[in-house]
Short mmCIF file of C-alpha atoms in Angstrom, two decimals:
data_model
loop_
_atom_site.label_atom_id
_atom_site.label_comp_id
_atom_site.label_asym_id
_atom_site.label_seq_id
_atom_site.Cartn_x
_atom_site.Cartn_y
_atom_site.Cartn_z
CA UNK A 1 0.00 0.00 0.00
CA UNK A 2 2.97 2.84 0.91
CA UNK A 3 4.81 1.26 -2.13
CA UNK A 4 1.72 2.46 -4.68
CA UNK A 5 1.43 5.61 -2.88
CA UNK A 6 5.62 6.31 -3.43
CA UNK A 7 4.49 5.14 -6.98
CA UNK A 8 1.23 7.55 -7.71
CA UNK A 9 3.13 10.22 -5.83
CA UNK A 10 6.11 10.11 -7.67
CA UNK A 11 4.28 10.32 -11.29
CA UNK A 12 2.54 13.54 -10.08
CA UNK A 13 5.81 15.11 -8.98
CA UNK A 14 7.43 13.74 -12.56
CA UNK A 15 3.95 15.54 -14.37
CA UNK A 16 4.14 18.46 -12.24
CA UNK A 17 7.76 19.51 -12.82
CA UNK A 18 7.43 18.66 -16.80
CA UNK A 19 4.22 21.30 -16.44
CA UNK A 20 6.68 23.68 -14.72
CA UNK A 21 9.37 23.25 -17.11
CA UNK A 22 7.49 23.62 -19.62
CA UNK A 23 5.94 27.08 -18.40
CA UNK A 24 9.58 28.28 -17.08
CA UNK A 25 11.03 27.86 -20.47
CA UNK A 26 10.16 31.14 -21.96
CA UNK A 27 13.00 30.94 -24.68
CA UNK A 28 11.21 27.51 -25.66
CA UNK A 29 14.33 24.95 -25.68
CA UNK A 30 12.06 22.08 -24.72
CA UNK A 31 10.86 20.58 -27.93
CA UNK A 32 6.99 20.93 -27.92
CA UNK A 33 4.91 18.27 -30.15
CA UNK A 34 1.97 18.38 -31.26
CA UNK A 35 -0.68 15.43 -32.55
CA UNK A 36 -2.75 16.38 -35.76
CA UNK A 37 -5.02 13.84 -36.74
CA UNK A 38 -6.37 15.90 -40.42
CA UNK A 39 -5.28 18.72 -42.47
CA UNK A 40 -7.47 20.69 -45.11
CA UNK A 41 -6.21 22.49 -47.61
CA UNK A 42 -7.80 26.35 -48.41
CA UNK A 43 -9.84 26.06 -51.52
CA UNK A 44 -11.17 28.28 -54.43
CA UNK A 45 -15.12 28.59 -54.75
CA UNK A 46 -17.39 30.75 -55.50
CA UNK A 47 -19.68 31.80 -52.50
CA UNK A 48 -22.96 33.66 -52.01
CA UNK A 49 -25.23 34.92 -49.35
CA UNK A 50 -29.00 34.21 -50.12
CA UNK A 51 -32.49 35.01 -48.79
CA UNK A 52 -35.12 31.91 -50.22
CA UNK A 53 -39.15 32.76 -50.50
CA UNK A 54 -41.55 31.17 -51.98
CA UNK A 55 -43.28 32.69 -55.47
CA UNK A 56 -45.69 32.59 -58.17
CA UNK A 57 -45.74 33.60 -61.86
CA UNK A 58 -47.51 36.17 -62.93
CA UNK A 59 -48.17 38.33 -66.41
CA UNK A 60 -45.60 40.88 -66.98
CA UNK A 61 -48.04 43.20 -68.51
CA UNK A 62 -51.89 43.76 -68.24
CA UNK A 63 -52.91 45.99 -71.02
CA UNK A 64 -56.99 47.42 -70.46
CA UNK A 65 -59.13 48.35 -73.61
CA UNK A 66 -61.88 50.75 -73.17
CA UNK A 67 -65.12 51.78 -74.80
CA UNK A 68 -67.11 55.41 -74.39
CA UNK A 69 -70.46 54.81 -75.04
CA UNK A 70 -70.15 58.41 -76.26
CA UNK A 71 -68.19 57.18 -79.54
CA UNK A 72 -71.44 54.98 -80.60
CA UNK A 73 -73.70 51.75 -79.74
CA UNK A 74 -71.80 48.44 -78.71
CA UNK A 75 -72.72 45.75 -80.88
CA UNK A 76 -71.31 42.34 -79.42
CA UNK A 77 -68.06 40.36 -78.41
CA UNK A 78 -66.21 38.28 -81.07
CA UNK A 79 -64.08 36.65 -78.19
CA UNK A 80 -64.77 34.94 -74.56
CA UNK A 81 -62.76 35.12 -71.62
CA UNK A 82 -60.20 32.73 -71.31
CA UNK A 83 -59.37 32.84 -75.02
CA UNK A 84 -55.66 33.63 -76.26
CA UNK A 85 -55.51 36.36 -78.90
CA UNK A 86 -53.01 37.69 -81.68
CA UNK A 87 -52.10 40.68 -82.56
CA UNK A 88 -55.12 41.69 -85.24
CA UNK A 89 -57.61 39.57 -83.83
CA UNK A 90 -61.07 41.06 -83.95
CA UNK A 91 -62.30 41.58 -80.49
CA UNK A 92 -65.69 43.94 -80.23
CA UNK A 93 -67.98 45.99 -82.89
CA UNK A 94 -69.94 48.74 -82.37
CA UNK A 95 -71.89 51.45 -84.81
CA UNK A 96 -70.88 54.58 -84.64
CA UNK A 97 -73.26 57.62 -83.51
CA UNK A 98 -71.69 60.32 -85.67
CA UNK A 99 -69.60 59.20 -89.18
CA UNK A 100 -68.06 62.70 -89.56
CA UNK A 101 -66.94 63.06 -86.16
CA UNK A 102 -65.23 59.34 -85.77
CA UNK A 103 -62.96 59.64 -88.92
CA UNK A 104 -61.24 62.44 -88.11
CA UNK A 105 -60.26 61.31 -84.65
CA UNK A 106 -59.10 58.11 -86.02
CA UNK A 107 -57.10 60.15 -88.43
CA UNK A 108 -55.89 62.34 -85.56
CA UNK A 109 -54.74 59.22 -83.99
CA UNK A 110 -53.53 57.00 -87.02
CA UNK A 111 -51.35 60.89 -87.73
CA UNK A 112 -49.65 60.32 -83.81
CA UNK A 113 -49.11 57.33 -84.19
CA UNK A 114 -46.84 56.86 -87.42
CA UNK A 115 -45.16 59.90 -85.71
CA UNK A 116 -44.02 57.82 -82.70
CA UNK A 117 -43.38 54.72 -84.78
CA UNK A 118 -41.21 57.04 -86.83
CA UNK A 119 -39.34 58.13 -83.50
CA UNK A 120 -38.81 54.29 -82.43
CA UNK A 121 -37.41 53.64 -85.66
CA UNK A 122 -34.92 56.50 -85.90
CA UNK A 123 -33.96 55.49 -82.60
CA UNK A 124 -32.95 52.52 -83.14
CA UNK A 125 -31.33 52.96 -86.43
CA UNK A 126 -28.82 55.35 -84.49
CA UNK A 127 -27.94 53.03 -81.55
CA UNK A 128 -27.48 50.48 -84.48
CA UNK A 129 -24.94 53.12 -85.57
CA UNK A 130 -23.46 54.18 -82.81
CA UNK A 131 -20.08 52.35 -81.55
CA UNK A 132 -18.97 51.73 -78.13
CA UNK A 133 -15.32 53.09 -77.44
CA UNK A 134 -12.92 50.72 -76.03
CA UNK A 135 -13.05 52.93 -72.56
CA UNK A 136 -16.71 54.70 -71.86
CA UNK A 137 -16.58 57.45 -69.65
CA UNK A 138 -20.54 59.00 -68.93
CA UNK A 139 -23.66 59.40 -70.71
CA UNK A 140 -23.43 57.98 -74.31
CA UNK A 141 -25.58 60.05 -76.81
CA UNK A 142 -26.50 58.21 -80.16
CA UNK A 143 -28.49 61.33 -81.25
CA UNK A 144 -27.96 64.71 -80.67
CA UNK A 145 -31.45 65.53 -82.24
CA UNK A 146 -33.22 63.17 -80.01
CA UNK A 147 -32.45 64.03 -76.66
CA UNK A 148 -34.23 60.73 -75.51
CA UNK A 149 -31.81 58.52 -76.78
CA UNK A 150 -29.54 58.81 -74.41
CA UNK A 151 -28.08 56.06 -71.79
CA UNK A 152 -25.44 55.94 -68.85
CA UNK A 153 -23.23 53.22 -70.33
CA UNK A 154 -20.65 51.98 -67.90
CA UNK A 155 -17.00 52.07 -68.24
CA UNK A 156 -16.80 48.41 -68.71
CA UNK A 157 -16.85 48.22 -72.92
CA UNK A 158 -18.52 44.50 -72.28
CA UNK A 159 -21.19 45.58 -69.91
CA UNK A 160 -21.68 48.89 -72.31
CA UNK A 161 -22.18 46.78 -75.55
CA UNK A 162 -24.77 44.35 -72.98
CA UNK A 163 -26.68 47.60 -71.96
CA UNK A 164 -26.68 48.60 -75.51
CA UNK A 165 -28.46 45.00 -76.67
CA UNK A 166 -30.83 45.58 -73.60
CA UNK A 167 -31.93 49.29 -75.32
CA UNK A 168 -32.23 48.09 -78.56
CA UNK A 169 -34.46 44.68 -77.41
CA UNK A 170 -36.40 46.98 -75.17
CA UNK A 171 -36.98 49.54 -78.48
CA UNK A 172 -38.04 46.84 -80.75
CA UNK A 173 -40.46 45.41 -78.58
CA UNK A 174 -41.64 49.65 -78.43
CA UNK A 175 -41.83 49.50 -81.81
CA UNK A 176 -43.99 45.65 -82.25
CA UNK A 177 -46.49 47.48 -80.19
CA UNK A 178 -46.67 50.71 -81.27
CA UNK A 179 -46.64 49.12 -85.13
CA UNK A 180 -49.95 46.95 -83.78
CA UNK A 181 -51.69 50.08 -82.85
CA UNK A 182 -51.56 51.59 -86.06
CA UNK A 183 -52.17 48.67 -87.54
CA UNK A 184 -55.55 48.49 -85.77
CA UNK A 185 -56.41 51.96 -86.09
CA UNK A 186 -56.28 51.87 -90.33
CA UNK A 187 -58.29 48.71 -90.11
CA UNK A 188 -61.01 50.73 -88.42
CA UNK A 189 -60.79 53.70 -90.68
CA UNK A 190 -60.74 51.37 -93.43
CA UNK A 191 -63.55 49.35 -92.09
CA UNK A 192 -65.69 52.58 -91.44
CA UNK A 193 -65.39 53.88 -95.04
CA UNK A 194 -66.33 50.96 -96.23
CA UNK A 195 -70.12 49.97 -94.17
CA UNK A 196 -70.62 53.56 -93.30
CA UNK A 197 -71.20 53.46 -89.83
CA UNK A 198 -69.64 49.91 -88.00
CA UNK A 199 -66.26 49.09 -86.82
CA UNK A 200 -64.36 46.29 -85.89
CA UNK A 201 -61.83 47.05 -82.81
CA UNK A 202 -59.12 44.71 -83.30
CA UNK A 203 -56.40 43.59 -80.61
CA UNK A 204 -52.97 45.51 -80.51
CA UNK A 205 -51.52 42.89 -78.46
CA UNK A 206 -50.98 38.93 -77.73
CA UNK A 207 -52.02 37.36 -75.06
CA UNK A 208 -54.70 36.03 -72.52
CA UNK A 209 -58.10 37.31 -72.49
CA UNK A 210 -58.20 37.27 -68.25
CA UNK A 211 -61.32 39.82 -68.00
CA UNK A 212 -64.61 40.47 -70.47
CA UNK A 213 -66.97 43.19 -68.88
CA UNK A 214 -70.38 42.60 -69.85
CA UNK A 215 -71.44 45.36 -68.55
CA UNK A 216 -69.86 47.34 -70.46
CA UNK A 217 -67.86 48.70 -66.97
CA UNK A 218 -64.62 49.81 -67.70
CA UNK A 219 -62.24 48.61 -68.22
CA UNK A 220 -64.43 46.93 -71.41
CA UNK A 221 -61.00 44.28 -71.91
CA UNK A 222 -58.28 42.85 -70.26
CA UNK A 223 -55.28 41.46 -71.99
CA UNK A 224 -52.62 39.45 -69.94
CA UNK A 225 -49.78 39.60 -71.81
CA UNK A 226 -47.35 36.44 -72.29
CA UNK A 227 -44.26 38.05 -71.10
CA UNK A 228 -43.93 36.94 -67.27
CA UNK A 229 -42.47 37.42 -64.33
CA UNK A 230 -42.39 36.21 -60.66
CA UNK A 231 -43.96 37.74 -57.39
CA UNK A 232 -43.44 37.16 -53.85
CA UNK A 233 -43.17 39.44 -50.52
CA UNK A 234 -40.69 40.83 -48.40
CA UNK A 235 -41.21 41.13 -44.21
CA UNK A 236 -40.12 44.16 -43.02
CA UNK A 237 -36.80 42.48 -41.30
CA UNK A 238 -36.09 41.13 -45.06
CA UNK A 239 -36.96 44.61 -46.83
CA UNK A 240 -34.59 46.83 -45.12
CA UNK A 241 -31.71 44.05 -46.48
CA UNK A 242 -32.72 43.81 -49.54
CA UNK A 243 -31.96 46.56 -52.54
CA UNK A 244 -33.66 46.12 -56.29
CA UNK A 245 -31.12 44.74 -58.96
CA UNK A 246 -30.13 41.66 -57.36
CA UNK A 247 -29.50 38.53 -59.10
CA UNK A 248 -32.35 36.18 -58.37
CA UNK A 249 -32.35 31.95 -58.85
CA UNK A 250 -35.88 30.39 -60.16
CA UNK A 251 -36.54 27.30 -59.62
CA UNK A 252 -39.97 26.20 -61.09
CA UNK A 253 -41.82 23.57 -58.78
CA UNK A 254 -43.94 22.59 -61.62
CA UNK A 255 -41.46 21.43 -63.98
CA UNK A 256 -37.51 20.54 -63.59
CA UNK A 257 -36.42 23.59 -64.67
CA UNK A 258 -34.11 26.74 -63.54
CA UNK A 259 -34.48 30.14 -64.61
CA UNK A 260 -32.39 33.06 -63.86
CA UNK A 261 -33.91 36.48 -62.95
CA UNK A 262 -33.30 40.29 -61.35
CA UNK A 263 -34.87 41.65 -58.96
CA UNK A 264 -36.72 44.72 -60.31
CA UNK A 265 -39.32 46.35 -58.10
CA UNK A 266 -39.85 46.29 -54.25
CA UNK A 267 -43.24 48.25 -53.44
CA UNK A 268 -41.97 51.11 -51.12
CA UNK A 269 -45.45 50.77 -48.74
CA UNK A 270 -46.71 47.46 -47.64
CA UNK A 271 -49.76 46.03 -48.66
CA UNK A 272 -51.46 46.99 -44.92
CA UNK A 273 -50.07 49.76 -42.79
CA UNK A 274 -51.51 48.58 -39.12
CA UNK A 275 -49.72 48.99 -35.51
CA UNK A 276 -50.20 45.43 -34.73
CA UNK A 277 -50.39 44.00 -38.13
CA UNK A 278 -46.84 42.36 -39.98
CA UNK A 279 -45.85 44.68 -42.65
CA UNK A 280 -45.36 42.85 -45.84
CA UNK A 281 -44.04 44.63 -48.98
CA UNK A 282 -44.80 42.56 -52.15
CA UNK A 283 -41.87 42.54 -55.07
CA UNK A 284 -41.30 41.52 -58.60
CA UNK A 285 -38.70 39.49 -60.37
CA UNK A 286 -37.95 40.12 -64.72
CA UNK A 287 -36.73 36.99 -65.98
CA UNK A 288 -33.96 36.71 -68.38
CA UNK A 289 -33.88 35.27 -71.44
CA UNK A 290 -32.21 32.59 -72.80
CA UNK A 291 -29.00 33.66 -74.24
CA UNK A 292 -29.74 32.02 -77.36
CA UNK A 293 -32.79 33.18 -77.37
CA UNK A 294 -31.58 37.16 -76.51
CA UNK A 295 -29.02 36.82 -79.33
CA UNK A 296 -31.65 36.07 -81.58
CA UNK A 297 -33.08 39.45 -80.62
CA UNK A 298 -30.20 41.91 -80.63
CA UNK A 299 -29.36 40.35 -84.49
CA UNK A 300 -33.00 40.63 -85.61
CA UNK A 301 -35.11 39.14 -83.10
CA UNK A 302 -37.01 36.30 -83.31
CA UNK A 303 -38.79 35.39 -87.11
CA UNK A 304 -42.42 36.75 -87.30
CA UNK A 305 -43.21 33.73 -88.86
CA UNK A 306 -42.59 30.70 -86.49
CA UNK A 307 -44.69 26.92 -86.94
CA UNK A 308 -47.46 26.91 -84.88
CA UNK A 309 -46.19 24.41 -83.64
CA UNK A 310 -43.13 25.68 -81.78
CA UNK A 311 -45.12 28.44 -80.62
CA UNK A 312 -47.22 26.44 -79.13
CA UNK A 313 -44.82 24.40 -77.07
CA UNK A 314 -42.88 27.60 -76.17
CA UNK A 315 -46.53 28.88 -74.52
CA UNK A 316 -47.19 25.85 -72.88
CA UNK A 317 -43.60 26.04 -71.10
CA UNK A 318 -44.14 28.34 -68.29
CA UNK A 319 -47.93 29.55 -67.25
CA UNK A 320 -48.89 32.11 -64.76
CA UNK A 321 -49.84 30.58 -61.58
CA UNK A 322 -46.69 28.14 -61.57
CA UNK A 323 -45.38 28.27 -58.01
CA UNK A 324 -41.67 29.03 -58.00
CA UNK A 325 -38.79 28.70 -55.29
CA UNK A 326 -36.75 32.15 -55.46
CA UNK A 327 -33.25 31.94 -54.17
CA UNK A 328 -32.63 36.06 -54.28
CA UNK A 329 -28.82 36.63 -53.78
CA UNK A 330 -27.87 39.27 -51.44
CA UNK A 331 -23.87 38.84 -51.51
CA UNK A 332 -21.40 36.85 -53.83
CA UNK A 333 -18.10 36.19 -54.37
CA UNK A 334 -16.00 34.80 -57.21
CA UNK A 335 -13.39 32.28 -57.11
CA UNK A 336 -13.30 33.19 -53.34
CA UNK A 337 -10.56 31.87 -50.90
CA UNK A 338 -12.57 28.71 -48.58
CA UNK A 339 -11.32 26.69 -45.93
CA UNK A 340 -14.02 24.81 -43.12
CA UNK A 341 -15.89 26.25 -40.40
CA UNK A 342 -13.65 23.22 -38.27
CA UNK A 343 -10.61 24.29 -39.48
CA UNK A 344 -11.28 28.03 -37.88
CA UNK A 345 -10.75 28.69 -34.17
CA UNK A 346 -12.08 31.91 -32.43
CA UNK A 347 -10.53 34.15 -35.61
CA UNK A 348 -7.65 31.94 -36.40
CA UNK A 349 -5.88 28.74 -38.37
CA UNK A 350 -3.46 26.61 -37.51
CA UNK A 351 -1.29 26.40 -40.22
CA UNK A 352 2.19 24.56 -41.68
CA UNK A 353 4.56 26.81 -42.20
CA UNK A 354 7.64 26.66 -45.11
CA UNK A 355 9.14 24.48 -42.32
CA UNK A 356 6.78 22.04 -41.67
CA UNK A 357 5.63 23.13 -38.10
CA UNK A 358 2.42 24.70 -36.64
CA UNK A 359 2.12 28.56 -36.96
CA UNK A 360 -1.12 30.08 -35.22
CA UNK A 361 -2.07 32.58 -38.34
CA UNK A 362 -5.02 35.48 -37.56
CA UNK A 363 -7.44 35.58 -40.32
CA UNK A 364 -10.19 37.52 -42.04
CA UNK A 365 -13.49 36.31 -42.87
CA UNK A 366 -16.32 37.06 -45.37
CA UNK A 367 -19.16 35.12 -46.49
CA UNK A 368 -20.31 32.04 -45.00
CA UNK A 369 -22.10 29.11 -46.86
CA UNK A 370 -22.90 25.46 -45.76
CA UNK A 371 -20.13 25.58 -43.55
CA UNK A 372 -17.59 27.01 -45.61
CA UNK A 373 -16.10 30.11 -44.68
CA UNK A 374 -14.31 32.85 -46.77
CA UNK A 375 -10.75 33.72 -46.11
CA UNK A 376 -10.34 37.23 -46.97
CA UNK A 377 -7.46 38.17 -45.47
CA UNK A 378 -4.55 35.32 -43.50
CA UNK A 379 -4.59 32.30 -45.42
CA UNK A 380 -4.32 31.78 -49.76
CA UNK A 381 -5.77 28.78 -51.69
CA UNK A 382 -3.72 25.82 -51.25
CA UNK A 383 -1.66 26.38 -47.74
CA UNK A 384 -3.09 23.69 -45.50
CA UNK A 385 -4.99 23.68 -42.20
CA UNK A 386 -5.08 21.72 -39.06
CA UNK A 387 -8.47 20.08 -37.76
CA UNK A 388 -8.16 18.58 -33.96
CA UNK A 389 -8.74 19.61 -30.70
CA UNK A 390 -7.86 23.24 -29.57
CA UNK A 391 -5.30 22.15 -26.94
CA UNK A 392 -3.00 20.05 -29.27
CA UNK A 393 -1.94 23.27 -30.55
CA UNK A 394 1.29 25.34 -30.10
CA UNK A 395 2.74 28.25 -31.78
CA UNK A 396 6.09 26.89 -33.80
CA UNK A 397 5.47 23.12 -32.77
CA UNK A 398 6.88 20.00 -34.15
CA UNK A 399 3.64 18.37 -35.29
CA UNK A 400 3.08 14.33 -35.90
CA UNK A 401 -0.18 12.69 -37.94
CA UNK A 402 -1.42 9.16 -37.79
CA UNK A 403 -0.20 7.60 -40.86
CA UNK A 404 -3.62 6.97 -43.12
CA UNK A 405 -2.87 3.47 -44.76
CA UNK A 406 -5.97 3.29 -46.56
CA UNK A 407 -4.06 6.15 -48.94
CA UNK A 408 -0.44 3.77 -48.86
CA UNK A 409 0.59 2.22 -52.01
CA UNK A 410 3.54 0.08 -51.71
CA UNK A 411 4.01 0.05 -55.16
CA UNK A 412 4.10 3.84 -55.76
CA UNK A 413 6.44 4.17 -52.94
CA UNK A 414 8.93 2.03 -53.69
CA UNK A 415 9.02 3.31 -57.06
CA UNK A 416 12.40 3.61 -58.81
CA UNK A 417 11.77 7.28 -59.83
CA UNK A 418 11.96 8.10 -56.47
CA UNK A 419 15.36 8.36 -55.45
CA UNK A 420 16.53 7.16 -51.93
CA UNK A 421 12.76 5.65 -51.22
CA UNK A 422 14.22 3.85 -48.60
CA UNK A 423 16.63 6.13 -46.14
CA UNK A 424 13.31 8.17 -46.06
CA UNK A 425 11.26 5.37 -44.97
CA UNK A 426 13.24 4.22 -42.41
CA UNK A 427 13.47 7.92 -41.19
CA UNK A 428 9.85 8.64 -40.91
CA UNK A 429 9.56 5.27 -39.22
CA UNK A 430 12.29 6.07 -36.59
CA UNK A 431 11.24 9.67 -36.00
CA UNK A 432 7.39 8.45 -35.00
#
């Protein structure tokens, strides 16, 4: 019995002076050692910060057709609701009450309208001229006679020459609608010359026929256009984070498919201003097109005359009322510098130095994404990291790990391309 207490007594005087060597030596003589079972290397990825709600999709555009009962007698519908409509598509008739009165308003507005189609069309015949300089500096002016035409192109030539595309898709699509208009307006005028006293409104634009007033209330028409876009809602908490013009990820429940979007409009007042009430402010997504599909466009858009077919397979890919998963991305970074949450410790890595030792290295973070984290500052893609437990660690240490023989091949190491295989061998062996 006094023989194990010499025995336990002696091992915690052998501990206790190692302990206070160990804290005496201050010029660290006494080799420290430390165990690291895994290292991770820093990576390159690209990371991203991300609110997710939940959507729906909805028409771009609703365009409303009215009728003054002032202008003559309503005859009947040549449509129902629910129907899809082209561009020329007779929708109403009605008889007019006075002949000489009706043409020359519909001349009146046949007159402003080539004007404006005139406008579109010398507008974009000079941003088809104009050419982006290899630096842009300001407000790029196509026109000096058209004061309209003018954008703030970036100095970026690549992002200019996109912004340009964007103007001149945007202008064409001006110019469809605007061309529709007319189009409908000298049917009427044509129409009236010819019976005397009925006309035949047709539609200036494609789409769904959501609303048919009966009544006669106005609006008389509603026309959902095909163009869409998604909706969804912000709580206040997410609303005063959020800022429109960020990149936004679709995914449609419906169907397997991804879709890539901007955010374009956040209502400034919620839908219900109330005390007790949660303030929710509703938003809007534009959805980009396909690039194929946009180059198309900015060379001559898409051919007015497309199988039915096709078209009809293009309109049955998306509807509005598809739910949609929005993934709307806040923050992102590019080819950013990773390593593990594991591998970080209150601020800091554990890292080998040129000298294969342990060197306690403060770091900078950024983004953080299923439990990566973003090295901004401390630590470049490649230099390795120690995972174990806090209190193996020690500034300038001699460090050992357990040899992983799951990743030994015999074969590749006693290779005859590498030279002196064997003194090595025998060395790490000896020095564990």
């Amino acid at each position: 019995m006094r023989r194990r207490r010499f025995i336990l007594a002696g091992i915690i005087i052998f501990i206790g002076v190692n302990y206070l060597l160990l804290f005496l030596d201050k010029e660290q003589k006494v080799d420290r050692l430390a165990y690291v079972s895994e290292w991770l290397p820093a990576f390159q990825t690209d990371m991203k910060e991300e609110i997710n709600k939940p959507g729906v999709l909805s028409p771009m555009q609703e365009n409303h057709l009215y009728f003054s009962e002032e202008t003559g007698e309503f005859q009947e519908f040549l449509m129902e609701e629910g129907v899809e409509v082209q561009v020329g598509d007779p929708l109403y008739t009605y008889r007019v009450t006075n002949y000489y009165e009706t043409v020359p308003e519909l001349e009146q507005q046949q007159r402003k309208l080539t004007g404006e189609v005139q406008a579109v069309e010398g507008a974009i015949s000079d941003m088809n001229r104009y050419q982006i300089p290899r630096s842009t500096q300001g407000t790029a002016t196509a026109d000096t006679e058209q004061p309209t035409i003018q954008i703030e192109l970036p100095e970026n030539p690549v992002e200019a020459a996109m912004m340009k595309d964007q103007y001149l898709i945007e202008k064409k699509k001006e110019l469809a609608a605007k061309e529709a208009e007319l189009s409908s307006i000298e049917a009427q005028l044509n129409e009236l010359e010819s019976t005397g006293d009925t006309i035949t409104v047709e539609s200036p634009y494609e789409g769904l026929v959501t609303e048919v007033s009966t009544t006669l209330d106005a609006p008389l028409l509603t026309i959902a256009g095909k163009e869409l876009q998604a909706e969804g809602e912000f709580t206040e908490q997410e609303r005063s984070r959020i800022a429109e013009g960020l990149p936004v990820h679709i995914q449609v429940d419906a169907k397997v498919m991804a879709l890539e979007g901007t955010l374009e409009k956040i209502q400034k007042t919620p839908e219900n201003v109330s005390i007790k009430g949660k303030s929710i402010y509703p938003f809007s997504v534009a959805i980009k097109e396909d690039e194929e599909e946009q180059q198309e466009n900015q060379e001559n858009m898409v051919e007015q005359e497309e199988s039915a077919e096709e078209s009809h397979e293009e309109a049955e890919e998306l509807l509005p009322g598809y739910h949609v998963n929005l993934s709307i991305i806040t923050e992102e970074s590019k080819d950013a510098t990773v390593l593990f949450e594991k591998n970080l410790y209150a601020g800091t890595v554990w890292k080998m130095n040129d000298n294969g030792k342990l060197m306690k290295q403060k770091v900078e973070t950024g983004l953080y994404m299923a439990s990566m984290v973003e090295i901004t500052k401390g630590m470049k893609a490649g230099e390795w990291a120690a995972t174990e437990r806090k209190s193996q660690f020690r500034h300038q240490a001699t460090f050992i790990t357990p040899l992983q023989w799951y990743k030994f091949k015999v074969k590749e190491v006693v290779s005859s391309k590498y030279e002196d295989w064997g003194k090595y061998f025998v060395t790490g062996l000896l020095s564990r």
